[in-house]
Amino acid sequence: MRILLVEDDKPLSCALTTSLSKANYVIDCVYDGASALNALRAAQNDIVVLDLGLPDQDGLSVLKRIRKTNPTLPVLILTARDKTSDKISGLDAGADDYLPKPFEIDELLARLRVLERRLGTASQSVITVKNVSLDTTHHTLTIDESNVHLPRRELMLLKALIENAGRILSKHQLESKLYEWGEEVASNTIEVHISHLRKKMPDDFIRTIRGVGYCISKSGD
């Protein structure tokens, strides 16, 4: 999942980026409302985590503009405004969730998982295709009930494919789910990850659709 983090407190933004990256999210960081709106036009973000106290404009104004162009993009408000009236205003403006500061990172992660399930990309925490089961909460993989360790990037790649079983994902789509802005990505990076991943998966589990991308067939296909 690719998250756009809109937070002007740079130490907090940095800490959140570290924690969310460890949880296998790809994080794009901006520090004001205008940059957030520009970022959403340029990137394919799955969720927005939005502070309200931005330096150039109120976060609620940003949220309302997001809703005009993307009414279904999940938005979680993260703010020091903790009055009931503030929460109501945020939810009425179109937020999907509202988490007051200070907060525990585990609670933020839990709320993000709820938003993932609403997206339909992770309707359950354990996704099973054939004899392969991926626990998207604990980031563990089992094949024929045996635990298999995957490096972070391979785990993120498998998660993207298995959550979209039956759909073809292009190389560009997969790169957007694995890498943040500014990271240098070699032209064959996805191919290399796919090659390493295939060595640990059942035969023909990951299919190459020549000239299009990669996919995992649904159970029974």
Coordinates of C-alpha atoms in Angstrom, one line a residue:
M1 CA 0.0 0.0 0.0
R2 CA 1.2 3.5 -0.9
I3 CA 0.4 6.2 1.7
L4 CA 0.6 9.9 1.2
L5 CA 1.6 11.4 4.6
V6 CA 0.7 15.1 4.9
E7 CA 2.4 16.3 8.1
D8 CA 4.2 19.6 8.6
D9 CA 6.0 18.5 11.8
K10 CA 9.1 17.1 10.2
P11 CA 10.4 15.1 13.2
L12 CA 7.0 13.4 13.5
S13 CA 6.8 12.8 9.8
C14 CA 10.2 11.2 9.9
A15 CA 9.3 9.0 12.8
L16 CA 6.0 7.9 11.1
T17 CA 7.8 7.2 7.9
T18 CA 10.2 4.9 9.7
S19 CA 7.4 3.1 11.6
L20 CA 5.1 2.7 8.6
S21 CA 8.0 1.6 6.3
K22 CA 8.8 -1.1 8.8
A23 CA 5.2 -2.2 8.5
N24 CA 5.8 -2.6 4.7
Y25 CA 4.0 0.5 3.6
V26 CA 5.5 2.8 0.9
I27 CA 5.4 6.4 2.2
D28 CA 5.4 9.6 0.2
C29 CA 5.9 12.7 2.5
V30 CA 4.7 16.2 2.0
Y31 CA 4.5 19.1 4.5
D32 CA 1.8 21.4 3.2
G33 CA -1.6 21.3 1.5
A34 CA -0.5 22.5 -1.9
S35 CA 2.1 19.8 -2.1
A36 CA -0.4 17.2 -1.0
L37 CA -2.8 18.1 -3.8
N38 CA 0.0 18.1 -6.4
A39 CA 1.3 14.8 -5.1
L40 CA -2.2 13.2 -5.5
R41 CA -2.3 14.3 -9.2
A42 CA 1.2 12.8 -9.8
A43 CA 1.1 9.5 -7.9
Q44 CA -1.1 6.5 -7.3
N45 CA -1.6 6.7 -3.5
D46 CA -3.9 4.2 -1.8
I47 CA -4.5 6.1 1.5
V48 CA -3.9 9.7 2.7
V49 CA -2.9 10.4 6.3
L50 CA -3.7 14.1 6.7
D51 CA -2.8 16.6 9.4
L52 CA -5.2 19.5 9.8
G53 CA -2.8 22.2 11.1
L54 CA -0.9 22.8 7.8
P55 CA 1.2 25.9 7.2
D56 CA -0.4 27.1 4.0
Q57 CA -4.1 26.1 4.5
D58 CA -6.4 24.2 6.8
G59 CA -6.4 20.5 6.3
L60 CA -10.1 20.4 6.1
S61 CA -9.9 22.6 2.9
V62 CA -7.4 20.1 1.5
L63 CA -9.8 17.2 2.4
K64 CA -12.7 18.9 0.6
R65 CA -10.6 19.4 -2.5
I66 CA -9.6 15.8 -2.4
R67 CA -13.2 14.7 -2.2
K68 CA -14.1 16.8 -5.3
T69 CA -11.7 14.9 -7.5
N70 CA -11.5 11.5 -5.7
P71 CA -14.5 10.7 -3.6
T72 CA -13.4 7.2 -2.7
L73 CA -9.7 7.7 -1.7
P74 CA -9.4 6.7 2.0
V75 CA -8.3 9.7 4.2
L76 CA -7.3 9.3 7.8
I77 CA -7.0 12.6 9.7
L78 CA -4.2 12.8 12.2
T79 CA -4.4 15.9 14.3
A80 CA -4.0 17.5 17.7
R81 CA -7.6 18.8 17.4
D82 CA -9.4 16.4 19.8
K83 CA -12.7 18.0 20.5
T84 CA -15.8 16.1 19.6
S85 CA -16.9 19.1 17.3
D86 CA -13.5 18.8 15.5
K87 CA -14.0 15.1 14.9
I88 CA -17.5 15.7 13.6
S89 CA -16.3 18.5 11.2
G90 CA -13.6 16.2 9.9
L91 CA -15.9 13.2 9.3
D92 CA -18.5 15.5 7.8
A93 CA -15.9 16.9 5.4
G94 CA -15.3 13.4 4.1
A95 CA -12.6 11.8 6.3
D96 CA -12.9 8.0 6.7
D97 CA -11.2 8.0 10.2
Y98 CA -10.0 10.5 12.8
L99 CA -7.1 9.8 15.1
P100 CA -6.2 12.6 17.7
K101 CA -2.6 13.2 18.7
P102 CA -0.9 11.9 20.8
F103 CA -1.5 8.3 19.6
E104 CA 0.2 4.9 19.7
I105 CA 1.7 3.7 16.4
D106 CA 0.0 0.3 16.9
E107 CA -3.4 2.0 16.8
L108 CA -2.5 3.9 13.7
L109 CA -1.4 0.6 12.0
A110 CA -4.7 -1.0 13.1
R111 CA -6.8 1.8 11.6
L112 CA -4.8 1.6 8.4
R113 CA -5.5 -2.1 8.1
V114 CA -9.2 -1.3 8.5
L115 CA -9.0 1.2 5.6
E116 CA -7.1 -1.5 3.5
R117 CA -10.0 -3.9 4.1
R118 CA -12.5 -1.3 3.0
L119 CA -10.5 -0.9 -0.2
G120 CA -11.1 -4.5 -0.9
T121 CA -7.3 -5.2 -1.4
A122 CA -7.1 -7.0 2.0
S123 CA -10.6 -8.2 2.9
Q124 CA -9.1 -10.5 5.5
S125 CA -5.8 -10.5 7.4
V126 CA -4.8 -14.0 6.1
I127 CA -5.1 -14.4 2.3
T128 CA -4.8 -17.9 0.9
V129 CA -4.3 -18.8 -2.7
K130 CA -3.9 -22.5 -3.4
N131 CA -1.3 -23.8 -0.9
V132 CA 0.1 -20.3 -0.1
S133 CA -1.1 -18.2 2.8
L134 CA 0.1 -14.7 3.5
D135 CA -0.7 -13.0 6.9
T136 CA -0.8 -9.3 6.0
T137 CA -1.0 -8.3 9.7
H138 CA 2.0 -10.2 11.0
H139 CA 3.8 -10.3 7.6
T140 CA 4.4 -14.0 7.6
L141 CA 4.2 -16.5 4.8
T142 CA 3.4 -20.2 4.9
I143 CA 3.5 -22.7 2.0
D144 CA 2.0 -26.1 2.7
E145 CA 1.9 -25.0 6.4
S146 CA 5.7 -24.4 6.5
N147 CA 7.0 -21.0 7.3
V148 CA 8.9 -19.2 4.6
H149 CA 11.0 -16.1 5.2
L150 CA 11.0 -13.4 2.6
P151 CA 13.1 -10.2 2.5
R152 CA 11.0 -7.0 2.9
R153 CA 10.8 -6.1 -0.8
E154 CA 9.8 -9.6 -1.9
L155 CA 7.2 -9.7 0.8
M156 CA 5.7 -6.4 -0.4
L157 CA 5.8 -7.7 -4.0
L158 CA 4.0 -10.9 -3.1
K159 CA 1.5 -8.9 -1.0
A160 CA 0.6 -6.7 -4.0
L161 CA 0.2 -9.7 -6.3
I162 CA -1.7 -12.0 -3.9
E163 CA -4.1 -9.2 -2.9
N164 CA -4.9 -8.7 -6.6
A165 CA -5.1 -12.4 -7.5
G166 CA -6.7 -12.8 -10.9
R167 CA -5.6 -9.3 -12.0
I168 CA -2.5 -8.4 -14.0
L169 CA -0.2 -5.8 -12.4
S170 CA 2.2 -3.9 -14.7
K171 CA 5.8 -3.3 -13.8
H172 CA 5.0 0.3 -13.2
Q173 CA 2.2 -0.6 -10.8
L174 CA 4.4 -2.9 -8.9
E175 CA 7.2 -0.4 -8.6
S176 CA 4.8 2.2 -7.2
K177 CA 3.9 -0.3 -4.4
L178 CA 7.5 -1.0 -3.5
Y179 CA 9.4 2.3 -3.8
E180 CA 9.1 5.7 -2.4
W181 CA 9.8 9.0 -4.2
G182 CA 13.4 9.6 -4.9
E183 CA 14.5 6.0 -4.7
E184 CA 16.5 4.9 -7.7
V185 CA 15.0 1.9 -9.3
A186 CA 17.0 0.0 -11.9
S187 CA 15.1 -1.0 -15.1
N188 CA 15.2 -4.7 -14.2
T189 CA 14.5 -4.4 -10.5
I190 CA 11.1 -5.9 -10.6
E191 CA 12.3 -8.8 -12.8
V192 CA 15.0 -9.5 -10.3
H193 CA 12.6 -9.6 -7.4
I194 CA 10.2 -11.8 -9.3
S195 CA 13.0 -14.2 -10.1
H196 CA 14.1 -14.5 -6.5
L197 CA 10.5 -14.8 -5.3
R198 CA 9.7 -17.6 -7.8
K199 CA 12.5 -19.7 -6.4
K200 CA 10.6 -19.8 -3.1
M201 CA 7.1 -20.3 -4.4
P202 CA 5.3 -23.3 -5.9
D203 CA 5.9 -23.9 -9.6
D204 CA 4.0 -21.5 -11.9
F205 CA 2.5 -19.6 -9.0
I206 CA 3.5 -16.3 -10.5
R207 CA 2.7 -15.9 -14.1
T208 CA 4.3 -13.6 -16.6
I209 CA 2.0 -12.0 -19.1
R210 CA 4.5 -11.0 -21.8
G211 CA 4.5 -7.3 -22.5
V212 CA 1.9 -6.6 -19.9
G213 CA 3.0 -7.6 -16.4
Y214 CA 2.6 -10.3 -13.7
C215 CA -0.3 -12.0 -12.0
I216 CA -1.2 -14.8 -9.6
S217 CA -4.2 -16.9 -10.6
K218 CA -7.1 -17.2 -8.1
S219 CA -7.7 -20.4 -6.3
G220 CA -9.3 -22.9 -8.7
D221 CA -8.1 -21.1 -11.9

